[in-house]
Amino acid sequence: METDLSALVNAESGSVSRRIFADETIYRKELERIFARTWLFLCHESQLAAPGDYFATYMGEDPVIVCRARDGVIRAFLNSCQHRGMKVCREPAGNARAFTCIYHGWTYDECGRLVSVPYEEQAYGRPVDRDGRSLTRVPRLESYGGFVFGCWDDKVEALDTWLGDLRFHLDVFIERSLGGLEALSGVQRYRCDGNWKLPADNFAGDDYHVPWTHGSYLKLGVVSPQYAEARAYTVAFPYGHGIGDIHLAGEPLVADREFAQRFGPEAAEYVEAVYARAAERLGEPRNRIAAFGHGNIFPNFSLNDFSALWPVGIYLWHPRGPREMEVWQWCLVDRDAPASVRETAMGLFTQVQSAAGAFGQDDSENFEQASAATRGAVAQRQDFDYTMGLGKPFEDDAAQVLPGEVGPHFSEHCQRGFYREWRRLMTGGES
Ligand code: FES
Ligand code: FE
């Protein structure tokens, strides 16, 4: 019997069926209806600085190569040979003139065109039609502020429309960097036995877990208490995007000034320069936002940005079945940040939210064990509870400057928006 997917999520009452975190059939539909239909983050343009630079990633479970060709244009195509499906690129990143399949040697250029077939005359007795055998192209590719997204659906709305008011918040870290953002080399990859939606909904607006799940780490004082105590908000956007932990300037500037003392005088000057640049570039009221906090761009691209002195963290929750995901993460830094800030960036990043980081381990434990405790026959009867903030009025004059649906930092309205979008796509576009 066909599952009624619309009955599995009721964002209005804040209930979500546990089946969507465990069911193989639903998972296969997610690959078709979400990952093959909506915009997905691929990489940052700084990872493709020179002609021939490429980055191998995934769109759902489909491997793709993102490549800057000699004409300077970035393209993306399926990393699967047209002959028998072998991956034509097996390196995670690099620079190439062509991609040669190791199975039988068909070779594709940096635009994905088939350019060479070994023993062509002997094997086929005729020229092999090149045009019909290019690597399958990702038909839509657009960038915002250096962040490259692709989509398999050529009729999808423009990336700018889809990001909407979220751009207002992304601009905070895009525009405040003095020399532009660039990716530090190295992508950390690890498997996690949890459903991909759990970290996505966590980053989309779950500030509620921070003082509890990460309480022991916060008590160590590694993160300045001023960061932890600053006022924060959660903001939901159309298309399922959400941000938790947005801070308004004021308290964070004080915290950044204090944190800069650990780096030395050049870092103190840098903090002042970054805030001055934000004021100049962003203008009112955007210059009042100090940091993005943590957020999720639907479906599986999360970011964090806590301060002028921390790197911008990028996280992809690649789905690998209803019960498993592959976590990929890397970070961006300001090209013109002082050496002391750049050198510490990777350390700060991996110390906190990574496979061996304090926050990352805390979170993975939750994602894995919540997934495991959700699969049983009895557990499957009980819905997840996303009712926090429903019917609770929220008024805060300071937060009026923020576009989007603003709520207090303990709220689940961003997660309700995430699952509302999940249901819309899974049911063919209806709200
Ligand atoms: Fe690639 Fe045969 S699978 S050449
Ligand atoms: Fe966490």
PDB file of N, CA and C and ligand atoms in Angstrom, residues 202-203 206 209-210 213-214 294 353 359-360 362-364 366-367, ligand 2:
ATOM      1  N   ASN A 202      18.878  20.089  13.486  1.00  0.00           N
ATOM      2  CA  ASN A 202      19.597  20.624  14.648  1.00  0.00           C
ATOM      3  C   ASN A 202      20.244  21.971  14.308  1.00  0.00           C
ATOM      4  N   PHE A 203      20.955  22.014  13.173  1.00  0.00           N
ATOM      5  CA  PHE A 203      21.608  23.270  12.782  1.00  0.00           C
ATOM      6  C   PHE A 203      20.572  24.328  12.393  1.00  0.00           C
ATOM      7  N   ASP A 206      18.082  24.445  16.431  1.00  0.00           N
ATOM      8  CA  ASP A 206      18.033  23.824  17.757  1.00  0.00           C
ATOM      9  C   ASP A 206      19.105  24.416  18.675  1.00  0.00           C
ATOM     10  N   HIS A 209      19.450  22.565  22.552  1.00  0.00           N
ATOM     11  CA  HIS A 209      20.324  21.480  23.015  1.00  0.00           C
ATOM     12  C   HIS A 209      21.671  21.981  23.529  1.00  0.00           C
ATOM     13  N   VAL A 210      22.031  23.215  23.168  1.00  0.00           N
ATOM     14  CA  VAL A 210      23.415  23.661  23.409  1.00  0.00           C
ATOM     15  C   VAL A 210      23.806  23.649  24.897  1.00  0.00           C
ATOM     16  N   THR A 213      23.397  19.473  25.940  1.00  0.00           N
ATOM     17  CA  THR A 213      24.305  18.532  25.254  1.00  0.00           C
ATOM     18  C   THR A 213      25.766  18.967  25.396  1.00  0.00           C
ATOM     19  N   HIS A 214      26.009  20.265  25.223  1.00  0.00           N
ATOM     20  CA  HIS A 214      27.391  20.762  25.228  1.00  0.00           C
ATOM     21  C   HIS A 214      27.746  21.439  26.553  1.00  0.00           C
ATOM     22  N   HIS A 294      24.491  29.422  13.912  1.00  0.00           N
ATOM     23  CA  HIS A 294      24.472  28.176  13.150  1.00  0.00           C
ATOM     24  C   HIS A 294      23.167  28.110  12.382  1.00  0.00           C
ATOM     25  N   GLN A 353      33.575  21.581  16.352  1.00  0.00           N
ATOM     26  CA  GLN A 353      32.566  20.803  15.632  1.00  0.00           C
ATOM     27  C   GLN A 353      33.248  19.909  14.604  1.00  0.00           C
ATOM     28  N   PHE A 359      32.142  19.453  20.487  1.00  0.00           N
ATOM     29  CA  PHE A 359      30.735  19.566  20.102  1.00  0.00           C
ATOM     30  C   PHE A 359      30.336  18.440  19.136  1.00  0.00           C
ATOM     31  N   GLY A 360      31.237  18.150  18.190  1.00  0.00           N
ATOM     32  CA  GLY A 360      30.927  17.144  17.177  1.00  0.00           C
ATOM     33  C   GLY A 360      30.654  15.782  17.786  1.00  0.00           C
ATOM     34  N   ASP A 362      29.667  15.182  20.912  1.00  0.00           N
ATOM     35  CA  ASP A 362      28.397  15.266  21.656  1.00  0.00           C
ATOM     36  C   ASP A 362      27.216  15.097  20.700  1.00  0.00           C
ATOM     37  N   ASP A 363      27.282  15.830  19.571  1.00  0.00           N
ATOM     38  CA  ASP A 363      26.153  15.824  18.638  1.00  0.00           C
ATOM     39  C   ASP A 363      25.991  14.466  17.954  1.00  0.00           C
ATOM     40  N   SER A 364      27.129  13.875  17.519  1.00  0.00           N
ATOM     41  CA  SER A 364      27.043  12.585  16.824  1.00  0.00           C
ATOM     42  C   SER A 364      26.425  11.522  17.719  1.00  0.00           C
ATOM     43  N   ASN A 366      24.152  11.974  19.931  1.00  0.00           N
ATOM     44  CA  ASN A 366      22.701  12.192  19.869  1.00  0.00           C
ATOM     45  C   ASN A 366      22.113  11.685  18.555  1.00  0.00           C
ATOM     46  N   PHE A 367      22.763  12.021  17.427  1.00  0.00           N
ATOM     47  CA  PHE A 367      22.198  11.653  16.130  1.00  0.00           C
ATOM     48  C   PHE A 367      22.176  10.123  15.962  1.00  0.00           C
TER      49      PHE A 367
HETATM   50 FE    FE B   2      25.389  20.734  18.891  1.00  0.00          FE
END
